Structure formats: structure tokens, C-alpha cells
Tab-separated table of C-alpha atoms and ligand atoms in Angstrom:
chain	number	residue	atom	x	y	z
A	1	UNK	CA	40.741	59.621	-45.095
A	2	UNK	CA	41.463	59.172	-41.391
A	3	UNK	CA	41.230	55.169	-40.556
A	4	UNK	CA	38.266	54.202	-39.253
A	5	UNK	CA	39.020	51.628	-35.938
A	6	UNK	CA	36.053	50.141	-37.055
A	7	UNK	CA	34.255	49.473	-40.239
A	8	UNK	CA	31.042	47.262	-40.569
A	9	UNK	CA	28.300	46.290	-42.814
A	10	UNK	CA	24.766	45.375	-40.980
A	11	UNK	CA	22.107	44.666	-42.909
A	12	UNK	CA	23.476	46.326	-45.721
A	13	UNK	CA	24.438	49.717	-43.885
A	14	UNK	CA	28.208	50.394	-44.099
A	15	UNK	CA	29.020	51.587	-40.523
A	16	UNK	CA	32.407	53.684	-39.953
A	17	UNK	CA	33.420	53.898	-36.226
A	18	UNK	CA	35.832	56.477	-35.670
A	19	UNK	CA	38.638	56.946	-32.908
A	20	UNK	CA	37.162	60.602	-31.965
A	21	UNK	CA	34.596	63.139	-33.414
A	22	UNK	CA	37.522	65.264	-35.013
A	23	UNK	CA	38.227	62.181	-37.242
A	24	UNK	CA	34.819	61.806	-37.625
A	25	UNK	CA	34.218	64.621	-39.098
A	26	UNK	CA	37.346	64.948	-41.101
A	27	UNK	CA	36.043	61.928	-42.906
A	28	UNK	CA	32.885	63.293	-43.836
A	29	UNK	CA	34.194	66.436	-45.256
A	30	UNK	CA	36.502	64.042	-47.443
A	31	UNK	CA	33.545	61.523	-48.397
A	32	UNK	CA	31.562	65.442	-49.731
A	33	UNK	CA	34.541	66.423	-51.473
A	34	UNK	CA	35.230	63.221	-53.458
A	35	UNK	CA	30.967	63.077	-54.299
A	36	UNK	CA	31.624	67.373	-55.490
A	37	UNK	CA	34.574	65.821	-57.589
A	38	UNK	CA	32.618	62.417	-58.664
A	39	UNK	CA	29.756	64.474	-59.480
A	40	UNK	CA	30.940	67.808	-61.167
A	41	UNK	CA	33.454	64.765	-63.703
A	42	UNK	CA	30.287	63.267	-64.656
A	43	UNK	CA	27.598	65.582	-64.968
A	44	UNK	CA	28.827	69.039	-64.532
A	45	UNK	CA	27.831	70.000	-61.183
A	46	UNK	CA	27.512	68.528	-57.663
A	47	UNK	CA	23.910	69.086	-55.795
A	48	UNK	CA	24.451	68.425	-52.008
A	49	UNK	CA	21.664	67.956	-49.120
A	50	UNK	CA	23.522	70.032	-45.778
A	51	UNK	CA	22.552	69.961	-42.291
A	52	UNK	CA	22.727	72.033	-39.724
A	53	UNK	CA	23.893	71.396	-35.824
A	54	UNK	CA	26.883	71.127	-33.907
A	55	UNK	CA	27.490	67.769	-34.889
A	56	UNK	CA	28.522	69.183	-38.993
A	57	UNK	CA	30.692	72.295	-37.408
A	58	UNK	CA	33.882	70.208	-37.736
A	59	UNK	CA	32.990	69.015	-41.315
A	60	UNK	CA	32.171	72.336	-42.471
A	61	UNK	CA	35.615	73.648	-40.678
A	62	UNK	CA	37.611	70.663	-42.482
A	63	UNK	CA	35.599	72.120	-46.249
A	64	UNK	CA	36.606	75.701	-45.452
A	65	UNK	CA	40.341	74.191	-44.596
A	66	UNK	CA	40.007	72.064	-47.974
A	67	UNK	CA	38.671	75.028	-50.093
A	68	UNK	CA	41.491	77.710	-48.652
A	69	UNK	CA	43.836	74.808	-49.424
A	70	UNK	CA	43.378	75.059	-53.239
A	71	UNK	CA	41.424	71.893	-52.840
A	72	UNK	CA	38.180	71.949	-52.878
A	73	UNK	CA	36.217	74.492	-55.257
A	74	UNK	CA	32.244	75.070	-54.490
A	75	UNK	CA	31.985	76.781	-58.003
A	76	UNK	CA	29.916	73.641	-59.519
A	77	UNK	CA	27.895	72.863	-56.434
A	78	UNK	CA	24.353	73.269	-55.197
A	79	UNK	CA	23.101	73.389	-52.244
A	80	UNK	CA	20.001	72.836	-50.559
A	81	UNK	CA	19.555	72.733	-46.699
A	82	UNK	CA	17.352	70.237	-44.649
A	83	UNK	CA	15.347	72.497	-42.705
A	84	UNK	CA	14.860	75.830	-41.344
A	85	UNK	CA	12.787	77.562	-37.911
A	86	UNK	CA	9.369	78.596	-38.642
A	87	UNK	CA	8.695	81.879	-38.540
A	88	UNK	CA	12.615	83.216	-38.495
A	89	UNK	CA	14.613	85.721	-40.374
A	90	UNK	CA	17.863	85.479	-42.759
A	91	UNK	CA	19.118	87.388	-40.660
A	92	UNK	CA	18.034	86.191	-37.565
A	93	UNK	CA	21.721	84.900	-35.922
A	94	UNK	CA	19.876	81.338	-34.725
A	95	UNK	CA	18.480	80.757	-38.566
A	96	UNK	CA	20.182	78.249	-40.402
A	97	UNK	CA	20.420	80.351	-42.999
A	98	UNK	CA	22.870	82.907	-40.985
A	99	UNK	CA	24.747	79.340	-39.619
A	100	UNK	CA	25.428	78.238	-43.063
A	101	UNK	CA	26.402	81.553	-43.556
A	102	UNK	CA	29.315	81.445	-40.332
A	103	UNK	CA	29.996	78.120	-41.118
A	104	UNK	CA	30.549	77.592	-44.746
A	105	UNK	CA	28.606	80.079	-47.050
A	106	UNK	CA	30.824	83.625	-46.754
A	107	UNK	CA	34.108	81.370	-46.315
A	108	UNK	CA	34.017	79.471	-50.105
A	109	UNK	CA	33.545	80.350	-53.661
A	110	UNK	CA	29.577	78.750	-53.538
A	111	UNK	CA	27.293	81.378	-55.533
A	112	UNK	CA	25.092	83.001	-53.602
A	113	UNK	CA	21.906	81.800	-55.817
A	114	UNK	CA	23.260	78.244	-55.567
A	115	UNK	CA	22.496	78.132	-51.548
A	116	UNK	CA	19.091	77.134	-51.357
A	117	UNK	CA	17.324	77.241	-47.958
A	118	UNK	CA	13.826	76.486	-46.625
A	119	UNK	CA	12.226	80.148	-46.277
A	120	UNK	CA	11.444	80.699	-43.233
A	121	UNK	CA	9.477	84.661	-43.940
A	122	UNK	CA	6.936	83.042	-46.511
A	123	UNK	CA	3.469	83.620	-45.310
A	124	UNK	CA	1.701	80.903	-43.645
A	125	UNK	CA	-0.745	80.483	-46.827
A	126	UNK	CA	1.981	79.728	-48.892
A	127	UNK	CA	4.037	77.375	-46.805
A	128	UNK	CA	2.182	74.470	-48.413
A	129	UNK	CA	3.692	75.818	-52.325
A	130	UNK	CA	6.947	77.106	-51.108
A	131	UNK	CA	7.753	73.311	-49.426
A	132	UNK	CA	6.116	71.581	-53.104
A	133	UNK	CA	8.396	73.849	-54.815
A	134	UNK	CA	11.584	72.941	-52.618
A	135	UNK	CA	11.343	69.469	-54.157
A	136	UNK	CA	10.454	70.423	-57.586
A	137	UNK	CA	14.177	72.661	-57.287
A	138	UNK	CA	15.832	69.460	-56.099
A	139	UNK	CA	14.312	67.279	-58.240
A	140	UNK	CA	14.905	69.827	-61.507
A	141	UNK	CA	18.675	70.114	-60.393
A	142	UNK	CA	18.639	66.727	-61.346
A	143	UNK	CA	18.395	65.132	-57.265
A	144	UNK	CA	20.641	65.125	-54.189
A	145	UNK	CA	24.172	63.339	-54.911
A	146	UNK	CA	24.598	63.278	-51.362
A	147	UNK	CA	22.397	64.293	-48.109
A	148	UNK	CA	24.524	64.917	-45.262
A	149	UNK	CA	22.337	63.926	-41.943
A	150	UNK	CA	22.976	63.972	-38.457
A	151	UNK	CA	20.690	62.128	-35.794
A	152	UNK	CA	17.990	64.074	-32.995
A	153	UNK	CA	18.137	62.586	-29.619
A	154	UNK	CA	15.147	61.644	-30.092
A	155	UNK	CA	16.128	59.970	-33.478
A	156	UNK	CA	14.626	62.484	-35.876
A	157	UNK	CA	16.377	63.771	-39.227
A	158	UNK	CA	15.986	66.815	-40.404
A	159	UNK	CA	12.767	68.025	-38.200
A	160	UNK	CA	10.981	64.605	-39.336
A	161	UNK	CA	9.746	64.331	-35.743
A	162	UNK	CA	8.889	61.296	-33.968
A	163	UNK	CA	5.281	60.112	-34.727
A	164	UNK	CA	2.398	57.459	-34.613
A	165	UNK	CA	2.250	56.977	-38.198
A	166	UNK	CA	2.853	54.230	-40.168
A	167	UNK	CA	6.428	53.674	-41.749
A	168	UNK	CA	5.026	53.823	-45.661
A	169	UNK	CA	3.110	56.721	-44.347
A	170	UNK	CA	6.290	58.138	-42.799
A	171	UNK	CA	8.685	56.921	-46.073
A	172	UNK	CA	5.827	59.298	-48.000
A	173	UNK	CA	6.448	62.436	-45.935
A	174	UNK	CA	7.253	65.758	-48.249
A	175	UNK	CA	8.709	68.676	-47.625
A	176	UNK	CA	6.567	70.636	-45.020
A	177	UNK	CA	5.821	72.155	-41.660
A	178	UNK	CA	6.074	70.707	-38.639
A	179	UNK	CA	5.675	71.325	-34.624
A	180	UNK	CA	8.863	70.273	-32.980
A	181	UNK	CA	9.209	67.585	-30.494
A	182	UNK	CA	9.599	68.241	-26.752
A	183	UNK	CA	13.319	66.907	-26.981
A	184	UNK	CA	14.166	68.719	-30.046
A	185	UNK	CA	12.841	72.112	-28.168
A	186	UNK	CA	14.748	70.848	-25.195
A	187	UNK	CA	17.714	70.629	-27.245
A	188	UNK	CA	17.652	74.045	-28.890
A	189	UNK	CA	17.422	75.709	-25.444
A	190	UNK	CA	21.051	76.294	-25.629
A	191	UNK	CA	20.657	78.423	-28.876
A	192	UNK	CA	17.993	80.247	-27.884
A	193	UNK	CA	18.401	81.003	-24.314
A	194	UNK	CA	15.417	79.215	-22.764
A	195	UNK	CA	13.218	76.250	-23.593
A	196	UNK	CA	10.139	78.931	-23.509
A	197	UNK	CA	12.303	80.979	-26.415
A	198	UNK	CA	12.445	78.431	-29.026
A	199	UNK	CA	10.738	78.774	-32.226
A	200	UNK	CA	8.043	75.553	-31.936
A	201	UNK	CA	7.463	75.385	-35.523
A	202	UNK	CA	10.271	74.645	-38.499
A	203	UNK	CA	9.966	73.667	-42.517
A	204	UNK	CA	12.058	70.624	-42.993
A	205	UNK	CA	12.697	68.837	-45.633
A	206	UNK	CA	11.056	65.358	-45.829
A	207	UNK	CA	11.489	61.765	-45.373
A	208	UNK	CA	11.012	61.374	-48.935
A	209	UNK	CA	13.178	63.257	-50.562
A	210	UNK	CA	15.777	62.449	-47.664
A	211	UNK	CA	15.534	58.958	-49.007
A	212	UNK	CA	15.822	59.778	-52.557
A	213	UNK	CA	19.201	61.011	-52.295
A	214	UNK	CA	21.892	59.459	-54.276
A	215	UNK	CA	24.113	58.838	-51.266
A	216	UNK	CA	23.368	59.482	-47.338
A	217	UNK	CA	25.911	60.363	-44.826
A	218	UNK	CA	24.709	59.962	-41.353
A	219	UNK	CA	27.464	61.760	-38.480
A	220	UNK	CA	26.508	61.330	-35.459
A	221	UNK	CA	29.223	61.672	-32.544
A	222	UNK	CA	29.218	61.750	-28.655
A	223	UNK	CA	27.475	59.344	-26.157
A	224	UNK	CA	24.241	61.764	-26.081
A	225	UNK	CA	24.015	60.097	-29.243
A	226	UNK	CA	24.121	56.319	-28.739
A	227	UNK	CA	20.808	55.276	-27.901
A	228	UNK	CA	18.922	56.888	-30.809
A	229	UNK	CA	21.906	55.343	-33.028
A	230	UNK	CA	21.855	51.772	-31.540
A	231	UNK	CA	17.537	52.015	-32.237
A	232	UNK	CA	18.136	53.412	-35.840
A	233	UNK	CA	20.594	50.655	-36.541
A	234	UNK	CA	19.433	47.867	-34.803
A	235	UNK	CA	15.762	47.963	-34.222
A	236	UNK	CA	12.952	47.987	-36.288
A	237	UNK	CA	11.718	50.740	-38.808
A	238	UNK	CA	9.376	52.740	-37.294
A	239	UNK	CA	7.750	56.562	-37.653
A	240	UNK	CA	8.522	56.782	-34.033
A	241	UNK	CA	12.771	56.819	-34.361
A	242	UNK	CA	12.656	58.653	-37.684
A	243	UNK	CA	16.241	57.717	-38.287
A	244	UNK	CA	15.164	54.055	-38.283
A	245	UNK	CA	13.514	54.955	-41.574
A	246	UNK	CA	17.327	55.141	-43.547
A	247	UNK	CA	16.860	50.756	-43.355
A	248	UNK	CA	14.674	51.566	-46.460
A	249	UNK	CA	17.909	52.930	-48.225
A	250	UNK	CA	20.277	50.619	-46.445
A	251	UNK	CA	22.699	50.725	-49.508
A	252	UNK	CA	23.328	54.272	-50.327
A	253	UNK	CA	23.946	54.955	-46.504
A	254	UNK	CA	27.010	55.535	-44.555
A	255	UNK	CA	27.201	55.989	-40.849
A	256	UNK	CA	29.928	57.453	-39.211
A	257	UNK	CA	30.575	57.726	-36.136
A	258	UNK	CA	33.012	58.643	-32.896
A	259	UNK	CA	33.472	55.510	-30.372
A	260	UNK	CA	31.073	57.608	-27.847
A	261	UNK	CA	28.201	57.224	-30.241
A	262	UNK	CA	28.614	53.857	-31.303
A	263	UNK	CA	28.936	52.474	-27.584
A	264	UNK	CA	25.570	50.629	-27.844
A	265	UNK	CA	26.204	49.020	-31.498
A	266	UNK	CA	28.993	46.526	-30.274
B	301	LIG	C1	18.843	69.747	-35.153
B	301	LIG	C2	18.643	69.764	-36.685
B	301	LIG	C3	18.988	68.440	-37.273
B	301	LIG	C4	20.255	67.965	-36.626
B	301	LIG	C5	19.959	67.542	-35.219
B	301	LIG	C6	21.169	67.194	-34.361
B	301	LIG	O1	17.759	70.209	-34.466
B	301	LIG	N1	17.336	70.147	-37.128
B	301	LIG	O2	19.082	68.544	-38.688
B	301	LIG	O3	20.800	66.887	-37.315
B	301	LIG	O4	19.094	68.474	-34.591
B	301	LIG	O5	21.833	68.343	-33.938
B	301	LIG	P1	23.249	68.336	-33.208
B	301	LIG	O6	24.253	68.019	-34.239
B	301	LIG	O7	23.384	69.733	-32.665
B	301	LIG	O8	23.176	67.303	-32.142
């Protein structure tokens, strides 16, 4: 694993600071393929939690790299994704479901019917069953061994927006549908060529079952990134910086992070 120029514990949180994103994110692909190998020893398979962004590109480049290397098989893994737009196609090129396609899907041995993504065609009426049912998938393949995260500027995870509620109310959240945040729109202008264009709805998986993963590995990299990081580390848990919520897990959570990201930690 590349050496991180910084590694610290806070409150219980192991915090990796890295010299650049590339390393960054070369060390999170490594920390998923020892949890596949871990996992798929010891019980047969390996059930991962994967995000979607441009902050996970580079680990899902470094997998691909790992896999065509002869060392890294997806054969024994499951996968479920955090979240997905609301209403959006497979197809669509800006679902996550055709990004974890481009990214990582077509380029490994993964079985098709071991890719599990939030839906985003169900009818409205059944939203409410298809989100219960995400969990009961997760929870019958036995849980997440590891939830791969990255951070909203505006500190959610997933699409667990920012919120008034309280933080057991917010550590209870399922699996659901949301309205996205004015940042998070903001910041999926790029994709979708206009603020006005993007989807304002999304299913994400929630803060509960987030938390109930075996292991969470939080990437966040670049200086866009430093003041929702130095609030999720260092401030207090609240519904309002979602991210903040991962205190309640401190010891199954990893951070890592570029030096950009971390610049208000130190
Ligand atoms: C997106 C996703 C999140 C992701 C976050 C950061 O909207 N729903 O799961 O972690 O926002 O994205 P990026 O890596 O592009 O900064």
C-alpha cells in the first residue's frame, strides 16, 4: 500500500493522509481487495457497499488494473450500490448504474446478478417496498464487509442529505427517497448540463445500513473537500453534516485522504 505521510487516530477514527489523490485512491482499491480476499477465506464470498462520483474513478481504475493483473477476481463478490437518481434509466449514460457499468462492471469477472443497484424505473407506489427490500438483500447476503463512501460538499453520504432532524433520528434513517440538496444539485450540474437538468429526486441507501457495515472507507480528496471533512471529523454529530454521523462507528472507519482535503484537520 502506498505510505501514507500521515496516519492518525482521533477519537477512535483511523485517519490516512495521503501525499496526492492518485495514492489515495490506490490505497483504497488495496484496503477492497484485501476485505474481497479476507472475506471470500472466511465465509465464501465478499459483499461490498460502492459509491459512485469522481472521487472512486481512480479506485475503480486501480481494481480494473488489479483484476487484468491476475490479481484480483470479482467471482465471489457482491455488490450493492449506495444510491441511484430518481426517476432514471439503466441505460440512461448519467445513472449510476451505466457508471458502474464504464467504471468497473463490463471490465471484471463480477456476475451480472451479483451487481445490485437501487432501481431507479420502479413506480412511485412501490418505492417504499423496493428500498425495504434493498436492506432485506443486504442483510440476507449476510451484511456489508465493507461500504466504500465518499463525502458531499455539503457533508452528505450517499444522498443522506443535510437535515433538521435529530442524530438518533438520523442514525435510524432506511433505505429511501429523498429530494436532493441545493449543493448536491449544484454539484451534479456538470453531469447533467445545467443545474435546471438535474434529476431532484434519488433512492439512496440509508444512514442505517451505512453504519451497519462491517468496515467503512471514507475517500475524500481535493481542497473542495476540506471543510465538510474537518466538520465530520472534528465537530459534533449532527443530521445537518451527515458525514458527522460515521463518530457513531468510529472504530470500523477509515478515512483517507489527499493533503488538499485534509488541510483543515492539522
Ligand atoms: C455524489 C454521490 C455520493 C458521492 C458524493 C461525492 O452526489 N451521491 O455518493 O460520494 O456525491 O461525489 P464526488 O466524488 O464527485 O465529489
Amino acid at each position: 500500500m502506498p505510505i501514507p505521510a500521515r496516519s492518525v487516530e482521533r477519537a477512535g477514527v483511523s485517519i490516512l493522509v495521503f501525499g496526492d489523490a492518485g495514492s489515495a485512491g490506490r490505497a483504497a482499491a488495496l484496503r477492497i481487495q484485501s476485505t474481497i480476499h479476507a472475506a471470500v477465506a472466511e465465509r465464501g464470498r465478499a459483499v461490498l457497499g460502492l459509491a459512485t462520483g469522481a472521487t472512486p474513478q481512480k479506485v475503480y481504475a486501480h481494481l480494473v488494473a488489479l483484476h487484468h493483473d491476475g490479481e484480483l477476481s470479482f467471482r465471489d463478490v457482491v455488490t450493492y450500490n449506495l444510491d441511484e437518481f430518481y426517476p432514471i434509466g439503466p441505460l440512461d449514460p448519467k445513472s449510476y448504474r451505466s457508471y458502474m457499468h464504464r467504471h468497473l462492471f463490463s471490465h471484471v469477472d463480477l456476475a451480472p446478478n451479483h451487481a445490485h443497484l437501487l432501481d431507479g424505473t420502479v413506480p412511485e407506489r412501490f418505492v417504499a417496498e423496493h428500498c425495504a427490500g434493498f436492506d432485506r438483500w443486504i442483510a440476507a447476503d449476510g451484511g456489508l464487509d465493507l461500504q466504500l463512501l465518499g463525502i458531499g460538499r455539503n457533508g452528505h453520504i450517499g444522498f443522506n442529505e443535510p437535515s433538521a432532524l435529530s442524530v438518533a433520528e438520523a442514525l435510524a434513517l432506511p433505505t429511501r427517497l429523498v429530494e436532493l440538496h441545493p449543493v448536491t444539485r449544484s454539484d451534479a450540474a456538470r453531469d447533467f448540463g445545467g443545474v435546471d437538468q438535474v434529476i431532484p429526486r434519488a433512492l439512496t441507501l440509508g444512514v442505517a445500513p451505512i453504519l451497519a457495515a462491517r468496515s467503512i472507507l471514507m475517500l475524500a480528496t481535493g481542497p473542495h473537500k476540506a471543510d465538510s471533512v474537518a466538520r465530520a471529523l472534528g465537530g459534533p454529530m449532527t443530521a445537518g453534516l451527515p458525514a458527522s454521523l460515521l463518530q457513531s462507528a468510529a472504530a470500523r472507519v477509515t478515512w483517507m485522504l489527499d493533503e488538499p482535503a485534509a488541510a483543515g484537520l492539522f
